[in-house]
Amino acid sequence: MIVPHVLVVDDDLRLLDLIKRYLCQNHYWVSSAPKVFHAERALSIFKFDAIILDVMLPEEDGWSFLERKCANLPPVIFLSAMGGPKERVKGLSLGAKDYMMKPFEPTELLLRLRNLISTECVLQLGEYWLNLKQNLVYDAHKQVVPLTELENKVLVYMAHHPNEIVKREELIQTFFSTTSNPRVLDVTLSRLRKKLDPFNAHPELFSAIRNQGYILQIRT
């Protein structure tokens, strides 16, 4: 099971703790930050699936933060006491995907978060698309690309580490027994490459890094 990682940014420490505990109870991995400075530190270390962001923050407000970093942020939900029409329009125009007003119903926040993350779980693989919710690959005509169970598992695993070197030993230990021939991994990746890029139009899709591992280059 892939656990979504959410960053909650709010200077109300009590509320921060309540949101964190509630989301953790519902199978989310949660990091928290009371200021933009702490949020940026967390973003430099972890990859997040979504951000829950307050507007009125000390030192730098949520609007300024989103405007400054929008292109490099995961999808954002504003959660603020400033919930008038003008504030909502401003937040959405800055690039937020959703806007909720405090006080709020935790269940509603959870459902909005689930809907938001589910729409962000489709990855482009050259001319194909991988739906991480369904663990299926589709072509441009929305036809399912036939993959073996092993090919599918390896692809999904690497897709959760996009544009990063996944060590060869890590893949072998995860998907193969200690007695398996290591070449089975090479054959599996070779077949995947041929299925997802039959005309070699995207040779960078799967890259082998000598003495290190493999990279799956994707666009989200």
PDB file of C-alpha atoms in Angstrom:
ATOM      1  CA  MET A   1       0.000   0.000   0.000  1.00  0.00           C
ATOM      2  CA  ILE A   2       1.346   3.404  -0.981  1.00  0.00           C
ATOM      3  CA  VAL A   3       0.813   5.930   1.822  1.00  0.00           C
ATOM      4  CA  PRO A   4       0.262   9.505   0.563  1.00  0.00           C
ATOM      5  CA  HIS A   5       2.535  12.090   2.179  1.00  0.00           C
ATOM      6  CA  VAL A   6       0.833  15.364   3.122  1.00  0.00           C
ATOM      7  CA  LEU A   7       2.409  18.587   4.402  1.00  0.00           C
ATOM      8  CA  VAL A   8       0.221  20.667   6.744  1.00  0.00           C
ATOM      9  CA  VAL A   9       1.290  24.307   7.198  1.00  0.00           C
ATOM     10  CA  ASP A  10      -0.445  26.200  10.031  1.00  0.00           C
ATOM     11  CA  ASP A  11       0.778  28.297  12.952  1.00  0.00           C
ATOM     12  CA  ASP A  12      -2.040  27.057  15.216  1.00  0.00           C
ATOM     13  CA  LEU A  13      -0.123  24.224  16.875  1.00  0.00           C
ATOM     14  CA  ARG A  14      -3.206  22.693  18.454  1.00  0.00           C
ATOM     15  CA  LEU A  15      -5.005  22.560  15.108  1.00  0.00           C
ATOM     16  CA  LEU A  16      -1.834  21.309  13.453  1.00  0.00           C
ATOM     17  CA  ASP A  17      -1.715  18.399  15.882  1.00  0.00           C
ATOM     18  CA  LEU A  18      -5.414  17.607  15.446  1.00  0.00           C
ATOM     19  CA  ILE A  19      -5.149  17.503  11.647  1.00  0.00           C
ATOM     20  CA  LYS A  20      -2.009  15.415  11.819  1.00  0.00           C
ATOM     21  CA  ARG A  21      -3.536  12.843  14.167  1.00  0.00           C
ATOM     22  CA  TYR A  22      -6.755  12.633  12.152  1.00  0.00           C
ATOM     23  CA  LEU A  23      -4.981  12.125   8.836  1.00  0.00           C
ATOM     24  CA  CYS A  24      -2.585   9.587  10.340  1.00  0.00           C
ATOM     25  CA  GLN A  25      -5.576   7.617  11.619  1.00  0.00           C
ATOM     26  CA  ASN A  26      -6.803   7.549   8.023  1.00  0.00           C
ATOM     27  CA  HIS A  27      -3.564   6.145   6.637  1.00  0.00           C
ATOM     28  CA  TYR A  28      -1.753   9.305   5.582  1.00  0.00           C
ATOM     29  CA  TRP A  29       1.859  10.126   6.299  1.00  0.00           C
ATOM     30  CA  VAL A  30       1.842  13.687   7.627  1.00  0.00           C
ATOM     31  CA  SER A  31       4.558  16.286   8.118  1.00  0.00           C
ATOM     32  CA  SER A  32       3.752  19.612   9.768  1.00  0.00           C
ATOM     33  CA  ALA A  33       5.188  23.115   9.625  1.00  0.00           C
ATOM     34  CA  PRO A  34       4.180  26.225  11.644  1.00  0.00           C
ATOM     35  CA  LYS A  35       5.857  28.653   9.221  1.00  0.00           C
ATOM     36  CA  VAL A  36       6.726  28.889   5.546  1.00  0.00           C
ATOM     37  CA  PHE A  37      10.401  28.577   6.469  1.00  0.00           C
ATOM     38  CA  HIS A  38       9.771  25.155   8.013  1.00  0.00           C
ATOM     39  CA  ALA A  39       7.602  24.145   5.063  1.00  0.00           C
ATOM     40  CA  GLU A  40      10.388  24.932   2.614  1.00  0.00           C
ATOM     41  CA  ARG A  41      12.824  22.870   4.652  1.00  0.00           C
ATOM     42  CA  ALA A  42      10.434  19.918   4.580  1.00  0.00           C
ATOM     43  CA  LEU A  43       9.938  20.321   0.818  1.00  0.00           C
ATOM     44  CA  SER A  44      13.688  20.208   0.295  1.00  0.00           C
ATOM     45  CA  ILE A  45      13.846  16.826   2.029  1.00  0.00           C
ATOM     46  CA  PHE A  46      10.614  15.009   1.154  1.00  0.00           C
ATOM     47  CA  LYS A  47       8.291  14.554  -1.780  1.00  0.00           C
ATOM     48  CA  PHE A  48       4.685  15.370  -0.919  1.00  0.00           C
ATOM     49  CA  ASP A  49       1.430  14.388  -2.582  1.00  0.00           C
ATOM     50  CA  ALA A  50      -0.440  17.465  -1.316  1.00  0.00           C
ATOM     51  CA  ILE A  51      -0.152  20.527   0.931  1.00  0.00           C
ATOM     52  CA  ILE A  52      -2.803  21.838   3.325  1.00  0.00           C
ATOM     53  CA  LEU A  53      -1.918  25.515   3.676  1.00  0.00           C
ATOM     54  CA  ASP A  54      -3.152  28.288   5.978  1.00  0.00           C
ATOM     55  CA  VAL A  55      -3.273  31.871   4.687  1.00  0.00           C
ATOM     56  CA  MET A  56      -2.382  33.918   7.760  1.00  0.00           C
ATOM     57  CA  LEU A  57       1.084  32.729   8.743  1.00  0.00           C
ATOM     58  CA  PRO A  58       3.871  34.588  10.577  1.00  0.00           C
ATOM     59  CA  GLU A  59       6.709  36.118   8.524  1.00  0.00           C
ATOM     60  CA  GLU A  60       5.239  35.087   5.149  1.00  0.00           C
ATOM     61  CA  ASP A  61       1.593  34.352   4.396  1.00  0.00           C
ATOM     62  CA  GLY A  62       0.262  31.413   2.437  1.00  0.00           C
ATOM     63  CA  TRP A  63      -0.709  33.506  -0.571  1.00  0.00           C
ATOM     64  CA  SER A  64       2.818  34.846  -0.975  1.00  0.00           C
ATOM     65  CA  PHE A  65       4.305  31.381  -0.530  1.00  0.00           C
ATOM     66  CA  LEU A  66       2.056  29.826  -3.172  1.00  0.00           C
ATOM     67  CA  GLU A  67       2.607  32.678  -5.620  1.00  0.00           C
ATOM     68  CA  ARG A  68       6.367  32.396  -5.187  1.00  0.00           C
ATOM     69  CA  LYS A  69       6.642  28.610  -5.348  1.00  0.00           C
ATOM     70  CA  CYS A  70       3.544  27.479  -7.256  1.00  0.00           C
ATOM     71  CA  ALA A  71       5.387  25.834 -10.140  1.00  0.00           C
ATOM     72  CA  ASN A  72       7.400  23.653  -7.769  1.00  0.00           C
ATOM     73  CA  LEU A  73       4.675  22.630  -5.325  1.00  0.00           C
ATOM     74  CA  PRO A  74       2.376  19.598  -5.169  1.00  0.00           C
ATOM     75  CA  PRO A  75      -1.375  20.344  -5.259  1.00  0.00           C
ATOM     76  CA  VAL A  76      -2.459  22.775  -2.529  1.00  0.00           C
ATOM     77  CA  ILE A  77      -5.628  23.041  -0.445  1.00  0.00           C
ATOM     78  CA  PHE A  78      -6.030  26.339   1.386  1.00  0.00           C
ATOM     79  CA  LEU A  79      -7.518  25.929   4.872  1.00  0.00           C
ATOM     80  CA  SER A  80      -8.193  29.357   6.341  1.00  0.00           C
ATOM     81  CA  ALA A  81     -10.502  31.461   8.496  1.00  0.00           C
ATOM     82  CA  MET A  82     -10.413  33.929   5.588  1.00  0.00           C
ATOM     83  CA  GLY A  83     -13.064  32.269   3.486  1.00  0.00           C
ATOM     84  CA  GLY A  84     -14.961  35.070   1.780  1.00  0.00           C
ATOM     85  CA  PRO A  85     -15.549  35.081  -1.992  1.00  0.00           C
ATOM     86  CA  LYS A  86     -12.605  37.423  -2.641  1.00  0.00           C
ATOM     87  CA  GLU A  87     -10.224  35.281  -0.601  1.00  0.00           C
ATOM     88  CA  ARG A  88     -11.365  32.078  -2.303  1.00  0.00           C
ATOM     89  CA  VAL A  89     -10.984  33.609  -5.750  1.00  0.00           C
ATOM     90  CA  LYS A  90      -7.536  34.900  -4.867  1.00  0.00           C
ATOM     91  CA  GLY A  91      -6.376  31.542  -3.538  1.00  0.00           C
ATOM     92  CA  LEU A  92      -7.633  29.617  -6.550  1.00  0.00           C
ATOM     93  CA  SER A  93      -6.243  32.189  -8.984  1.00  0.00           C
ATOM     94  CA  LEU A  94      -2.814  31.761  -7.399  1.00  0.00           C
ATOM     95  CA  GLY A  95      -2.902  28.067  -8.237  1.00  0.00           C
ATOM     96  CA  ALA A  96      -4.542  26.321  -5.274  1.00  0.00           C
ATOM     97  CA  LYS A  97      -6.615  23.282  -6.251  1.00  0.00           C
ATOM     98  CA  ASP A  98      -9.156  23.746  -3.458  1.00  0.00           C
ATOM     99  CA  TYR A  99     -10.135  26.160  -0.683  1.00  0.00           C
ATOM    100  CA  MET A 100     -11.798  25.352   2.661  1.00  0.00           C
ATOM    101  CA  MET A 101     -12.868  27.683   5.425  1.00  0.00           C
ATOM    102  CA  LYS A 102     -12.258  27.271   9.157  1.00  0.00           C
ATOM    103  CA  PRO A 103     -13.945  25.975  11.223  1.00  0.00           C
ATOM    104  CA  PHE A 104     -14.218  22.845   9.120  1.00  0.00           C
ATOM    105  CA  GLU A 105     -15.478  19.291   9.225  1.00  0.00           C
ATOM    106  CA  PRO A 106     -12.502  16.871   9.329  1.00  0.00           C
ATOM    107  CA  THR A 107     -14.347  14.306   7.214  1.00  0.00           C
ATOM    108  CA  GLU A 108     -14.887  16.893   4.486  1.00  0.00           C
ATOM    109  CA  LEU A 109     -11.198  17.783   4.518  1.00  0.00           C
ATOM    110  CA  LEU A 110     -10.323  14.095   4.242  1.00  0.00           C
ATOM    111  CA  LEU A 111     -12.649  13.584   1.270  1.00  0.00           C
ATOM    112  CA  ARG A 112     -11.386  16.681  -0.522  1.00  0.00           C
ATOM    113  CA  LEU A 113      -7.827  15.524   0.063  1.00  0.00           C
ATOM    114  CA  ARG A 114      -8.576  12.053  -1.293  1.00  0.00           C
ATOM    115  CA  ASN A 115     -10.213  13.486  -4.396  1.00  0.00           C
ATOM    116  CA  LEU A 116      -7.312  15.852  -4.935  1.00  0.00           C
ATOM    117  CA  ILE A 117      -4.632  13.193  -4.636  1.00  0.00           C
ATOM    118  CA  SER A 118      -6.527  10.693  -6.789  1.00  0.00           C
ATOM    119  CA  THR A 119      -6.561  13.175  -9.686  1.00  0.00           C
ATOM    120  CA  GLU A 120      -2.802  13.579  -9.403  1.00  0.00           C
ATOM    121  CA  CYS A 121      -1.973   9.868  -9.688  1.00  0.00           C
ATOM    122  CA  VAL A 122      -1.654   9.586 -13.468  1.00  0.00           C
ATOM    123  CA  LEU A 123       1.882   9.627 -14.811  1.00  0.00           C
ATOM    124  CA  GLN A 124       2.988  10.061 -18.410  1.00  0.00           C
ATOM    125  CA  LEU A 125       5.412   7.460 -19.731  1.00  0.00           C
ATOM    126  CA  GLY A 126       6.392   8.605 -23.190  1.00  0.00           C
ATOM    127  CA  GLU A 127       3.272   7.931 -25.286  1.00  0.00           C
ATOM    128  CA  TYR A 128       1.599   5.959 -22.500  1.00  0.00           C
ATOM    129  CA  TRP A 129      -0.055   6.701 -19.151  1.00  0.00           C
ATOM    130  CA  LEU A 130       0.240   4.903 -15.824  1.00  0.00           C
ATOM    131  CA  ASN A 131      -2.693   5.144 -13.425  1.00  0.00           C
ATOM    132  CA  LEU A 132      -1.245   4.582  -9.959  1.00  0.00           C
ATOM    133  CA  LYS A 133      -4.676   4.019  -8.437  1.00  0.00           C
ATOM    134  CA  GLN A 134      -5.439   1.166 -10.823  1.00  0.00           C
ATOM    135  CA  ASN A 135      -1.842   0.065 -11.469  1.00  0.00           C
ATOM    136  CA  LEU A 136      -2.655  -0.083 -15.175  1.00  0.00           C
ATOM    137  CA  VAL A 137      -0.929   1.342 -18.248  1.00  0.00           C
ATOM    138  CA  TYR A 138      -3.000   2.877 -21.060  1.00  0.00           C
ATOM    139  CA  ASP A 139      -2.105   3.940 -24.559  1.00  0.00           C
ATOM    140  CA  ALA A 140      -3.314   7.115 -26.282  1.00  0.00           C
ATOM    141  CA  HIS A 141      -6.581   5.342 -27.204  1.00  0.00           C
ATOM    142  CA  LYS A 142      -7.187   4.387 -23.553  1.00  0.00           C
ATOM    143  CA  GLN A 143      -6.486   0.743 -24.289  1.00  0.00           C
ATOM    144  CA  VAL A 144      -4.779  -1.240 -21.536  1.00  0.00           C
ATOM    145  CA  VAL A 145      -1.215  -2.246 -22.372  1.00  0.00           C
ATOM    146  CA  PRO A 146      -0.736  -5.930 -21.473  1.00  0.00           C
ATOM    147  CA  LEU A 147       2.008  -6.344 -18.879  1.00  0.00           C
ATOM    148  CA  THR A 148       2.992  -9.407 -16.921  1.00  0.00           C
ATOM    149  CA  GLU A 149       2.471  -9.301 -13.162  1.00  0.00           C
ATOM    150  CA  LEU A 150       6.202  -8.871 -12.598  1.00  0.00           C
ATOM    151  CA  GLU A 151       6.518  -6.127 -15.223  1.00  0.00           C
ATOM    152  CA  ASN A 152       3.608  -4.270 -13.659  1.00  0.00           C
ATOM    153  CA  LYS A 153       5.031  -4.507 -10.130  1.00  0.00           C
ATOM    154  CA  VAL A 154       8.484  -3.305 -11.179  1.00  0.00           C
ATOM    155  CA  LEU A 155       7.012  -0.419 -13.193  1.00  0.00           C
ATOM    156  CA  VAL A 156       4.726   0.737 -10.362  1.00  0.00           C
ATOM    157  CA  TYR A 157       7.583   0.498  -7.862  1.00  0.00           C
ATOM    158  CA  MET A 158       9.842   2.653 -10.031  1.00  0.00           C
ATOM    159  CA  ALA A 159       6.999   5.086 -10.736  1.00  0.00           C
ATOM    160  CA  HIS A 160       6.836   5.825  -7.028  1.00  0.00           C
ATOM    161  CA  HIS A 161      10.478   6.922  -7.268  1.00  0.00           C
ATOM    162  CA  PRO A 162      10.211   9.067 -10.414  1.00  0.00           C
ATOM    163  CA  ASN A 163      13.359  10.536 -11.939  1.00  0.00           C
ATOM    164  CA  GLU A 164      15.466   8.992  -9.173  1.00  0.00           C
ATOM    165  CA  ILE A 165      18.097   6.285  -9.298  1.00  0.00           C
ATOM    166  CA  VAL A 166      16.596   3.052  -7.986  1.00  0.00           C
ATOM    167  CA  LYS A 167      19.434   0.775  -7.001  1.00  0.00           C
ATOM    168  CA  ARG A 168      19.734  -2.510  -8.828  1.00  0.00           C
ATOM    169  CA  GLU A 169      20.149  -4.380  -5.535  1.00  0.00           C
ATOM    170  CA  GLU A 170      16.955  -2.784  -4.206  1.00  0.00           C
ATOM    171  CA  LEU A 171      14.922  -4.054  -7.151  1.00  0.00           C
ATOM    172  CA  ILE A 172      16.435  -7.522  -6.950  1.00  0.00           C
ATOM    173  CA  GLN A 173      15.787  -7.820  -3.206  1.00  0.00           C
ATOM    174  CA  THR A 174      12.223  -6.548  -3.595  1.00  0.00           C
ATOM    175  CA  PHE A 175      11.074  -8.696  -6.497  1.00  0.00           C
ATOM    176  CA  PHE A 176      13.379 -11.671  -6.784  1.00  0.00           C
ATOM    177  CA  SER A 177      14.558 -14.458  -4.535  1.00  0.00           C
ATOM    178  CA  THR A 178      18.194 -14.628  -3.503  1.00  0.00           C
ATOM    179  CA  THR A 179      18.629 -17.647  -5.781  1.00  0.00           C
ATOM    180  CA  SER A 180      17.268 -15.905  -8.877  1.00  0.00           C
ATOM    181  CA  ASN A 181      19.537 -15.017 -11.743  1.00  0.00           C
ATOM    182  CA  PRO A 182      20.126 -11.218 -11.554  1.00  0.00           C
ATOM    183  CA  ARG A 183      19.762 -11.116 -15.319  1.00  0.00           C
ATOM    184  CA  VAL A 184      16.026 -11.669 -14.879  1.00  0.00           C
ATOM    185  CA  LEU A 185      15.776  -8.024 -13.806  1.00  0.00           C
ATOM    186  CA  ASP A 186      17.549  -6.854 -16.962  1.00  0.00           C
ATOM    187  CA  VAL A 187      15.234  -8.966 -19.117  1.00  0.00           C
ATOM    188  CA  THR A 188      12.151  -7.613 -17.315  1.00  0.00           C
ATOM    189  CA  LEU A 189      13.220  -3.996 -17.803  1.00  0.00           C
ATOM    190  CA  SER A 190      14.139  -4.668 -21.423  1.00  0.00           C
ATOM    191  CA  ARG A 191      10.665  -6.049 -22.108  1.00  0.00           C
ATOM    192  CA  LEU A 192       9.061  -3.099 -20.343  1.00  0.00           C
ATOM    193  CA  ARG A 193      11.078  -0.691 -22.446  1.00  0.00           C
ATOM    194  CA  LYS A 194       9.985  -2.412 -25.659  1.00  0.00           C
ATOM    195  CA  LYS A 195       6.323  -2.389 -24.650  1.00  0.00           C
ATOM    196  CA  LEU A 196       6.295   1.262 -23.572  1.00  0.00           C
ATOM    197  CA  ASP A 197       8.579   2.554 -26.313  1.00  0.00           C
ATOM    198  CA  PRO A 198       8.333   0.100 -29.237  1.00  0.00           C
ATOM    199  CA  PHE A 199       9.735   2.569 -31.769  1.00  0.00           C
ATOM    200  CA  ASN A 200      12.495   3.902 -29.499  1.00  0.00           C
ATOM    201  CA  ALA A 201      10.965   7.386 -29.621  1.00  0.00           C
ATOM    202  CA  HIS A 202      11.759   7.953 -25.947  1.00  0.00           C
ATOM    203  CA  PRO A 203      15.110   6.253 -25.278  1.00  0.00           C
ATOM    204  CA  GLU A 204      15.453   8.242 -22.056  1.00  0.00           C
ATOM    205  CA  LEU A 205      12.360   6.591 -20.519  1.00  0.00           C
ATOM    206  CA  PHE A 206      14.399   3.852 -18.869  1.00  0.00           C
ATOM    207  CA  SER A 207      18.029   4.699 -18.213  1.00  0.00           C
ATOM    208  CA  ALA A 208      20.613   2.336 -16.789  1.00  0.00           C
ATOM    209  CA  ILE A 209      23.196   4.096 -14.619  1.00  0.00           C
ATOM    210  CA  ARG A 210      26.404   2.116 -14.616  1.00  0.00           C
ATOM    211  CA  ASN A 211      27.183   0.458 -11.274  1.00  0.00           C
ATOM    212  CA  GLN A 212      24.197   2.184  -9.628  1.00  0.00           C
ATOM    213  CA  GLY A 213      20.772   1.259 -10.921  1.00  0.00           C
ATOM    214  CA  TYR A 214      17.952   2.508 -13.114  1.00  0.00           C
ATOM    215  CA  ILE A 215      15.948   5.696 -13.618  1.00  0.00           C
ATOM    216  CA  LEU A 216      12.387   5.944 -14.857  1.00  0.00           C
ATOM    217  CA  GLN A 217      11.952   9.367 -16.462  1.00  0.00           C
ATOM    218  CA  ILE A 218       8.368  10.521 -16.211  1.00  0.00           C
ATOM    219  CA  ARG A 219       6.289  13.674 -16.448  1.00  0.00           C
ATOM    220  CA  THR A 220       3.523  14.225 -13.896  1.00  0.00           C
TER     221      THR A 220
END
